[in-house]
Tab-separated table of C-alpha atoms and ligand atoms in Angstrom:
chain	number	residue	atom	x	y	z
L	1	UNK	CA	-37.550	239.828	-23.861
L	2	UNK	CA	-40.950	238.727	-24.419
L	3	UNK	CA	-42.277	242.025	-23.455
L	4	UNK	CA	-40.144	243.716	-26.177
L	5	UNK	CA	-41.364	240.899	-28.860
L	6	UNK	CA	-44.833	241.902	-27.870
L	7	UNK	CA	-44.179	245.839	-28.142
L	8	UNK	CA	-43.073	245.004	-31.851
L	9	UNK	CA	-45.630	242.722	-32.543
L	10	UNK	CA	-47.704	245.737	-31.697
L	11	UNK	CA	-46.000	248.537	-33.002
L	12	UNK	CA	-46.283	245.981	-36.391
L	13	UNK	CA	-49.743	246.500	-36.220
L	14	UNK	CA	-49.966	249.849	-35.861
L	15	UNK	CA	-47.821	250.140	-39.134
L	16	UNK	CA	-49.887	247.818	-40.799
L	17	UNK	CA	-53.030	249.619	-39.642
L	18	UNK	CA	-51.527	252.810	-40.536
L	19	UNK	CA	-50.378	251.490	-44.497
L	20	UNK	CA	-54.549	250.435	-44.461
L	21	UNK	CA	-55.508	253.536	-43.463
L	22	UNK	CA	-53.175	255.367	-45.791
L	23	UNK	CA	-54.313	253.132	-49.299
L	24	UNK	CA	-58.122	253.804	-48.367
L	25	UNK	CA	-57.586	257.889	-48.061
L	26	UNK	CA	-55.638	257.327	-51.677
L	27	UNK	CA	-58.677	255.095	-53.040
L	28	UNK	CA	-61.199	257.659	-51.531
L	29	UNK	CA	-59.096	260.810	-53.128
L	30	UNK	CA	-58.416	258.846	-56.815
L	31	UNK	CA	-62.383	257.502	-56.419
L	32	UNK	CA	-63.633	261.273	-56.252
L	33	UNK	CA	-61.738	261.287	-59.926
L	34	UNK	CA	-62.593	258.382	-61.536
L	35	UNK	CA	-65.630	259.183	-63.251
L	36	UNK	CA	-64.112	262.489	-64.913
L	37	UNK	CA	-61.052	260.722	-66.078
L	38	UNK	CA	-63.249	257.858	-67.711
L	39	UNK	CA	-61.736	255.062	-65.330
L	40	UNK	CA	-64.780	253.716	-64.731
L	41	UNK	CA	-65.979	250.841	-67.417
L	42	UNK	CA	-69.111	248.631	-67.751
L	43	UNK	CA	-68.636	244.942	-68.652
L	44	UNK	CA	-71.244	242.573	-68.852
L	45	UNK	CA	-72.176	239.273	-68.437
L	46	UNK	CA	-74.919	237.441	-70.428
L	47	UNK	CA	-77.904	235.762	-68.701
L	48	UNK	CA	-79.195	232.973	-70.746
L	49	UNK	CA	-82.897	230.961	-70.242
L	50	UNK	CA	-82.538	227.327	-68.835
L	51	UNK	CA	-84.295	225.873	-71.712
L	52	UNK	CA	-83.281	227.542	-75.106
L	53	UNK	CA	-80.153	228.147	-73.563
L	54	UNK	CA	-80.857	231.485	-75.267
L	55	UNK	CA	-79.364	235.262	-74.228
L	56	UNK	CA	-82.000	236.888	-72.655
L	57	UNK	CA	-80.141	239.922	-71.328
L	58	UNK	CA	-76.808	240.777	-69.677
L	59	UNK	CA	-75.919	242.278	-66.278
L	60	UNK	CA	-73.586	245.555	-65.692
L	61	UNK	CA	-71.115	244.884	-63.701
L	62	UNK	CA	-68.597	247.907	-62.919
L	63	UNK	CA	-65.096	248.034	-62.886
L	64	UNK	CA	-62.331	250.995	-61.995
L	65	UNK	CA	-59.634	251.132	-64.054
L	66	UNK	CA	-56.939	252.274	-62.022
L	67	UNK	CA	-54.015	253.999	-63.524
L	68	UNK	CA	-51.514	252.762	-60.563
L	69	UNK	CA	-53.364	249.612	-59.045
L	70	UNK	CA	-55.047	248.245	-62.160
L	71	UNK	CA	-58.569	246.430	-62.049
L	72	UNK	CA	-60.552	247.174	-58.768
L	73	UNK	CA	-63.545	244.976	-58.067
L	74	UNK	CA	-66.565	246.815	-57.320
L	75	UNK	CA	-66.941	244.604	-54.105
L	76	UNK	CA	-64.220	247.256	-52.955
L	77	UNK	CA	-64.803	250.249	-54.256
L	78	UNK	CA	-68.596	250.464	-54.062
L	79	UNK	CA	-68.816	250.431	-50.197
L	80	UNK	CA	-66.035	253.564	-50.594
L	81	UNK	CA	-68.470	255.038	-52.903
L	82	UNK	CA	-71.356	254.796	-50.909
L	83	UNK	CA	-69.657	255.847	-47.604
L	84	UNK	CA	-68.019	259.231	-49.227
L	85	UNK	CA	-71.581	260.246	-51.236
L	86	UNK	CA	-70.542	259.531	-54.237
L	87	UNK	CA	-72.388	256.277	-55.544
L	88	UNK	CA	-75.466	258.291	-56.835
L	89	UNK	CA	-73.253	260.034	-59.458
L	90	UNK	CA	-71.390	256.963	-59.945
L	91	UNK	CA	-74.693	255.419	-60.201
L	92	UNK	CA	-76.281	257.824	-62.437
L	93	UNK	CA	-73.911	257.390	-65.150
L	94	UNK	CA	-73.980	253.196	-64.919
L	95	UNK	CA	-77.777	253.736	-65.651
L	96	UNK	CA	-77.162	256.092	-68.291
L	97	UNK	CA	-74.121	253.860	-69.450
L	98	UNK	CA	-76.212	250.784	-69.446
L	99	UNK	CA	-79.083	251.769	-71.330
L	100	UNK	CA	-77.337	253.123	-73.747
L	101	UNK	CA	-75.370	249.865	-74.164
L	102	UNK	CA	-79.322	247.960	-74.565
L	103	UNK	CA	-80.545	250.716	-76.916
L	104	UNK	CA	-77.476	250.047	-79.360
L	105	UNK	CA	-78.370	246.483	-79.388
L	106	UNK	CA	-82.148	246.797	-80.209
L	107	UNK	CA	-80.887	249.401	-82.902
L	108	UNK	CA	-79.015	247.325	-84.173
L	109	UNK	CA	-81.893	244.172	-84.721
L	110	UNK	CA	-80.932	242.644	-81.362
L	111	UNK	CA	-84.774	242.940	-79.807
L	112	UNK	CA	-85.657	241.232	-76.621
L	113	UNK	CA	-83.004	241.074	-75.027
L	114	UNK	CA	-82.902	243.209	-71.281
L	115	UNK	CA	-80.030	244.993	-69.461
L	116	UNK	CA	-79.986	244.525	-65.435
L	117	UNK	CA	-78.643	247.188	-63.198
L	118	UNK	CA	-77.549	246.539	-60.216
L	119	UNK	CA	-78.891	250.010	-57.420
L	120	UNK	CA	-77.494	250.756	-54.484
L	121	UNK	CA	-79.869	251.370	-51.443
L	122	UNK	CA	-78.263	254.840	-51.307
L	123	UNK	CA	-79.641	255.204	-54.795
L	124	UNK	CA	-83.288	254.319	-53.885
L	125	UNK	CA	-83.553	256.354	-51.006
L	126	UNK	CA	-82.987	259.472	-53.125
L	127	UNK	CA	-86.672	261.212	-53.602
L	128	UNK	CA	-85.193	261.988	-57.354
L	129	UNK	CA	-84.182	258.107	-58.288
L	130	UNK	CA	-87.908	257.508	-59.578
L	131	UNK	CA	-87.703	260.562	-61.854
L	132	UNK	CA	-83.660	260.028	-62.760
L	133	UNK	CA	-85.006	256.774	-64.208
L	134	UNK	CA	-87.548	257.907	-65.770
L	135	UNK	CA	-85.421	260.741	-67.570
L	136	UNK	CA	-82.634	258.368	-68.068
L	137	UNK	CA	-85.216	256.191	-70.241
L	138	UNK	CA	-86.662	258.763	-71.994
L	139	UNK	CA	-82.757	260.269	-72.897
L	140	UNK	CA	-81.470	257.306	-74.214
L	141	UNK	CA	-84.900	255.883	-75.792
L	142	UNK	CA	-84.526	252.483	-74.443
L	143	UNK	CA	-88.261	251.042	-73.311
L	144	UNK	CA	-88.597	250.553	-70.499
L	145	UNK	CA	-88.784	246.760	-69.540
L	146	UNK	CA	-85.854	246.189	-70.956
L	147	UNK	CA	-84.444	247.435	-67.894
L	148	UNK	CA	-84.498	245.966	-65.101
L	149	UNK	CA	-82.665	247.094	-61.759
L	150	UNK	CA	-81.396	244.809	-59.232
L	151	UNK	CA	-81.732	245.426	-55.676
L	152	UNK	CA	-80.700	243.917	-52.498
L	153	UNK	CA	-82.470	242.399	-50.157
L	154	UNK	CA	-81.951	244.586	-47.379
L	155	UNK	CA	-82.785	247.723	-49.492
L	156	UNK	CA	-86.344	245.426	-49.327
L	157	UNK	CA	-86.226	245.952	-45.116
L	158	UNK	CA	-85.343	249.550	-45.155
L	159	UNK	CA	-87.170	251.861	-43.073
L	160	UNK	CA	-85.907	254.852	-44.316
L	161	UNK	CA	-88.416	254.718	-47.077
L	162	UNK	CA	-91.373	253.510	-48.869
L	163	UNK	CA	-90.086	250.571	-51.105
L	164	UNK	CA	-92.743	248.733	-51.858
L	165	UNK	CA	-94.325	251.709	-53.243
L	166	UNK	CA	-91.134	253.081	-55.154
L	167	UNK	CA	-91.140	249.147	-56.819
L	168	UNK	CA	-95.122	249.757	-57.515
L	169	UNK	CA	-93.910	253.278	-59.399
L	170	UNK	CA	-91.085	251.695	-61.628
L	171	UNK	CA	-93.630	248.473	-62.360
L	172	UNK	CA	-96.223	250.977	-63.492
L	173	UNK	CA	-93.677	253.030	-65.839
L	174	UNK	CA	-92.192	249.411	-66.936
L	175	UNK	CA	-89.462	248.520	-65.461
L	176	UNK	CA	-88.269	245.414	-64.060
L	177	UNK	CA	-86.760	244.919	-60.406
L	178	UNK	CA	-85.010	241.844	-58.707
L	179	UNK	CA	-84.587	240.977	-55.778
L	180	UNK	CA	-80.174	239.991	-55.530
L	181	UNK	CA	-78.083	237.556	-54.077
L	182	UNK	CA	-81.429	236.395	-52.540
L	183	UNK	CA	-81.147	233.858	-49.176
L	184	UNK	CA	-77.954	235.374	-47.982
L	185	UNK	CA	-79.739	238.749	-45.691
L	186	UNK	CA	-82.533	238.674	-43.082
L	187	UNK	CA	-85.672	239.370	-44.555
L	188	UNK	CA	-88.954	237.354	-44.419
L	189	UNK	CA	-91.191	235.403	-46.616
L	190	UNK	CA	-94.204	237.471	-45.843
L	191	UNK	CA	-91.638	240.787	-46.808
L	192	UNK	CA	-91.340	238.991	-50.351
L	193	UNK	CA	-94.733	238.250	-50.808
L	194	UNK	CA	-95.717	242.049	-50.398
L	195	UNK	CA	-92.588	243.158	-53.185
L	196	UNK	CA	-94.222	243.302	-56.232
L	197	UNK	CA	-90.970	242.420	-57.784
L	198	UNK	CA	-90.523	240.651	-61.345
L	199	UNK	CA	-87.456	238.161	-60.218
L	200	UNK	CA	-85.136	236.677	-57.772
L	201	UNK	CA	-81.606	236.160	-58.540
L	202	UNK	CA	-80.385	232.741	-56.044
L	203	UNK	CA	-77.077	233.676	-54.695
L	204	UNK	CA	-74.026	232.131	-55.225
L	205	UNK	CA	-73.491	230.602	-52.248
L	206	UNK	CA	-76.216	227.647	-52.736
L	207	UNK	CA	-74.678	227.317	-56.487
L	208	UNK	CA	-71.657	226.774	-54.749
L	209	UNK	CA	-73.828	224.152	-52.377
L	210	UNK	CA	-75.054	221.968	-55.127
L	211	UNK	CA	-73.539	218.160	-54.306
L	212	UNK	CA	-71.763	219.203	-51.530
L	213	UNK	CA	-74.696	219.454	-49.037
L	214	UNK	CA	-77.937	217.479	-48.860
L	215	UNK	CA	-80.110	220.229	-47.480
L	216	UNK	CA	-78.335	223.004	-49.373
L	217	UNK	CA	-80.289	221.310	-52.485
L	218	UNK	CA	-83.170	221.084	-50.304
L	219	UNK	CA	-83.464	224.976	-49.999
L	220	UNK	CA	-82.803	225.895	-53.412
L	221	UNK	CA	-85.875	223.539	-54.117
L	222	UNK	CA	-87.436	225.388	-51.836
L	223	UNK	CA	-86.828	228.734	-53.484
L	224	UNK	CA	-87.733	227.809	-56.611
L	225	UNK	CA	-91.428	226.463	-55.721
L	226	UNK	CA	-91.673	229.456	-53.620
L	227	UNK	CA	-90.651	231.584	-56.402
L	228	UNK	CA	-92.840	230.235	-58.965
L	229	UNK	CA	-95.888	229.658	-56.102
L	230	UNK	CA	-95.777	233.980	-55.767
L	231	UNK	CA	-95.482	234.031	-59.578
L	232	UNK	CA	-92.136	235.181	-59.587
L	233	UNK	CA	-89.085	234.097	-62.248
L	234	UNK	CA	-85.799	232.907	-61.177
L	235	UNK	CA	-82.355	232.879	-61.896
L	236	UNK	CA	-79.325	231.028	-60.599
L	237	UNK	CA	-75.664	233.240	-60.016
L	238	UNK	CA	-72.214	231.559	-60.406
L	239	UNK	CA	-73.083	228.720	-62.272
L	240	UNK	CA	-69.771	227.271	-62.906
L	241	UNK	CA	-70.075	223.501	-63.797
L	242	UNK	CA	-72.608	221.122	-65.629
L	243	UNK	CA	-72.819	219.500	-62.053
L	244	UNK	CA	-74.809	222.656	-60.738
L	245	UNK	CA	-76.419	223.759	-64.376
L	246	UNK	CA	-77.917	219.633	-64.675
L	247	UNK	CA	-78.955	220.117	-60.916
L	248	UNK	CA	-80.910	223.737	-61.442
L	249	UNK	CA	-82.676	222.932	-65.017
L	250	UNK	CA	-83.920	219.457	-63.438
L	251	UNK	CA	-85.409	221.782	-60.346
L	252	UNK	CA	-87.374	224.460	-63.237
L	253	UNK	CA	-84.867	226.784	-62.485
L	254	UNK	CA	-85.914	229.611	-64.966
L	255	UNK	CA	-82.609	231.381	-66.062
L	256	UNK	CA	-78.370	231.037	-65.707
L	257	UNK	CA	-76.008	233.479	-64.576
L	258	UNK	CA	-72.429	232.021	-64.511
L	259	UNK	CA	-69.299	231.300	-65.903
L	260	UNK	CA	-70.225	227.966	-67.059
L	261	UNK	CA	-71.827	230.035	-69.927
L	262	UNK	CA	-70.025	233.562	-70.333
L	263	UNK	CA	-67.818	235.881	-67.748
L	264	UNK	CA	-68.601	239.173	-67.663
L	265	UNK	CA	-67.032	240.777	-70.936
L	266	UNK	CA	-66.363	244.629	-72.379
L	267	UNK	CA	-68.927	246.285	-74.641
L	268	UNK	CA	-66.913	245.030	-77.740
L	269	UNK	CA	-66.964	241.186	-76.642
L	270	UNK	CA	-70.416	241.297	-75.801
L	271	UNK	CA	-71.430	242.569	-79.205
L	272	UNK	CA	-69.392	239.899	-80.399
L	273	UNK	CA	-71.101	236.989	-78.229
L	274	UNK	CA	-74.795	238.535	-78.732
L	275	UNK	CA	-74.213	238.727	-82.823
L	276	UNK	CA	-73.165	235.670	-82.921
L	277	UNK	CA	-75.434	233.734	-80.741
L	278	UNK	CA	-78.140	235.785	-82.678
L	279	UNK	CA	-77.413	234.636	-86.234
L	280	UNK	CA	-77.281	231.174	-84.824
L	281	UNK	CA	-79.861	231.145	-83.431
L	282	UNK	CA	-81.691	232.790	-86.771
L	283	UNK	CA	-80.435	230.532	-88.894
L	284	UNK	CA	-81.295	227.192	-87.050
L	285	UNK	CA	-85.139	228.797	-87.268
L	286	UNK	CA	-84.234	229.343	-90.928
L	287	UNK	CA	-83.070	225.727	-91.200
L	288	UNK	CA	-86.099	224.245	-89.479
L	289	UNK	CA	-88.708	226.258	-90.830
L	290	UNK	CA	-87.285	225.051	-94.537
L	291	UNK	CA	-86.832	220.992	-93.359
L	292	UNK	CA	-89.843	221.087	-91.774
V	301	C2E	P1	-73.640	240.878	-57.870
V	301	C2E	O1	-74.608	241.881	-58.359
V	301	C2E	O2	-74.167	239.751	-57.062
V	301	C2E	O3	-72.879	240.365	-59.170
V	301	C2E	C1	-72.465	239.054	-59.388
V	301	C2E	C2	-70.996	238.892	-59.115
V	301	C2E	O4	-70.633	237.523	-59.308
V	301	C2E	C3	-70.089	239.670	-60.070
V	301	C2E	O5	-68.932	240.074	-59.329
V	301	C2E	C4	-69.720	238.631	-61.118
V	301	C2E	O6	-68.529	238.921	-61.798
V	301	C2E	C5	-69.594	237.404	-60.258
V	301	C2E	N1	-69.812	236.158	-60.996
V	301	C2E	C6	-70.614	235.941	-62.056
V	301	C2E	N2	-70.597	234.647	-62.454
V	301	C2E	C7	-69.754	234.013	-61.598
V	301	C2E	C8	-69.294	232.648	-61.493
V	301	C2E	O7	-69.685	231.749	-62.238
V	301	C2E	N3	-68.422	232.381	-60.485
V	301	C2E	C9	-67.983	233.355	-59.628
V	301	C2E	N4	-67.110	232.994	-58.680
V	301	C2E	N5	-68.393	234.647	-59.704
V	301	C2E	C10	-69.265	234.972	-60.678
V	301	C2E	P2	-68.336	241.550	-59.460
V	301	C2E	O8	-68.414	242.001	-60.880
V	301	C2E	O9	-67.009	241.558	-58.775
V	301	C2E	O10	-69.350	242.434	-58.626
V	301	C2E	C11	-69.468	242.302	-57.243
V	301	C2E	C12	-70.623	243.079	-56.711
V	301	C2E	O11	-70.421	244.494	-56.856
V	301	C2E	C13	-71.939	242.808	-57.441
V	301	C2E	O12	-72.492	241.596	-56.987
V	301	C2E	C14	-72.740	244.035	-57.056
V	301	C2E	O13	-73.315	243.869	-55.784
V	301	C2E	C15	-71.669	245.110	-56.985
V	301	C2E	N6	-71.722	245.921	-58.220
V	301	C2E	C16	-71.162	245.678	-59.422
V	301	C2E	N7	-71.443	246.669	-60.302
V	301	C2E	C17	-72.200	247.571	-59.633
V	301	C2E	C18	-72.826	248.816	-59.982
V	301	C2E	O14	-72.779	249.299	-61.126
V	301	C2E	N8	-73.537	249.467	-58.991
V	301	C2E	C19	-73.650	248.952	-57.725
V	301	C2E	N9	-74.363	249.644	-56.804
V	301	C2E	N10	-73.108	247.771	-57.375
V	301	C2E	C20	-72.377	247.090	-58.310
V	302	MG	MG1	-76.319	241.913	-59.300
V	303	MG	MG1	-75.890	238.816	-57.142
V	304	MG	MG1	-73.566	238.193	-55.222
């Protein structure tokens, strides 16, 4: 009897293994799709500077809008993307997408404020990424260091291709590049010290950290002096409480990425956010300037 419970226990997971299988063809088939039937959105989530508390630019963050299954996190679908060659189309048109999004903004009297990108390592190993970036800036007008594109630390370790040299091309045209979800790969302090990158964005998972571990708060001290010792900027992800914000602006963290703040929002909402938080802002300048 136990023999025939283990058959179905088996046989179970053959089904179940099959019904995987089965939804990850349909994703793949309804991915190669998604860009031509506009299911693919941008949202974006503001970034803010520790001390003014200020917007200083916004991330893209992608989503799939799918017809059957609803919202798909890109966690999901970008590994799909990337294994099926499809991520530097996909990719292409977030850039594109993205600086259009900044341009509008700065059109519209909202200066200073930078969009973030987040590139696949597929992406930079492309010889025609340094031009496609350089075309996509000149198409949509935006200048240049307002964008900045976020890359993975092990797109830094990468053999495949020259990186530090590809970063040294996009610094020279003006472009910003940070280093994401940094702490969480292998790669070494002497590998950061040769990226001549702009930023470091602290990954989530030593937000998450703060209080809960003594030498989790040791390490993110850590980061930040060895951040600011290369000459480097920082910025926290996931900042969800006033526990963790208090924590990061009393270690000079530089900027905050989190929902404490703002979740990632549509075009529209953003507008909405940045207007608003703009004429604040200009009008407690007005005020001061006039009491002062
Ligand atoms: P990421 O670049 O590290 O983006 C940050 C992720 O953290 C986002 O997840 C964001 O929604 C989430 N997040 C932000 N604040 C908080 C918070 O306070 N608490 C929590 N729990 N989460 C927070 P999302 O949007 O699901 O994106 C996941 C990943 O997908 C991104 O991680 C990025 O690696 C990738 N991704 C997103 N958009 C693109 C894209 O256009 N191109 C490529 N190549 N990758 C993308
Ligand atoms: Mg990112
Ligand atoms: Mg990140
Ligand atoms: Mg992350």
């Amino acid at each position: 009897k136990s023999k025939e419970q283990g058959k179905n226990q088996y046989m179970f997971c053959t089904e179940e293994m099959k019904a995987e299988t089965a939804r990850k063809l349909k994703l793949i088939e309804d991915l190669h799709q998604a860009l031509e039937r506009q299911e693919l959105r941008l949202y974006y989530q503001p970034q803010v500077c520790a001390k003014s508390k200020k917007i200083i630019g916004y991330e893209a963050l992608l989503r799939w809008f799918h017809p059957e299954l609803g919202i798909i996190s890109p966690g999901l679908f970008i590994p799909l993307a990337e294994q099926i060659g499809l991520i530097g189309r996909i990719g292409d048109w977030v850039l594109m997408e993205a600086c259009l999004q900044c341009k509008k903004h700065h059109l519209k009297g909202v200066s200073d404020i930078r969009v973030a990108v987040n590139v696949s390592i597929f992406q930079l190993q492309n010889p025609a990424f340094f031009n496609r970036i350089r075309q996509i800036l000149e198409e949509t007008q935006l200048e240049p260091h307002y964008l900045e594109l976020e890359i993975t630390e092990s797109a830094t370790v990468n053999e495949h291709y020259n990186i530090i040299e590809l970063i040294g091309s996009l610094k020279k045209l003006g472009v910003s590049v940070s280093i994401d979800d940094f702490g969480t790969e292998y790669s070494s302090l002497s590998r950061l010290c040769d990226m001549p990158v702009d930023r470091i964005k602290l990954d989530i998972q030593f937000i998450r950290g703060i209080g809960q571990k003594e030498k989790n708060n040791a390490i993110i001290c850590g980061i930040i002096g060895l951040a600011h010792t290369l000459g480097l900027k920082i910025i926290a992800e996931g900042v969800e409480t006033k526990i963790q914000l208090d924590f990061l602006i009393e270690n000079s963290i530089d900027e905050i990425q989190g929902f404490y703040f703002y979740r990632p929002v549509p075009p529209d909402e953003l507008e909405q956010i940045i207007l608003s938080s703009y004429n604040d802002l200009n009008r407690k300048n007005f005020v001061n300037r006039n009491s002062s």
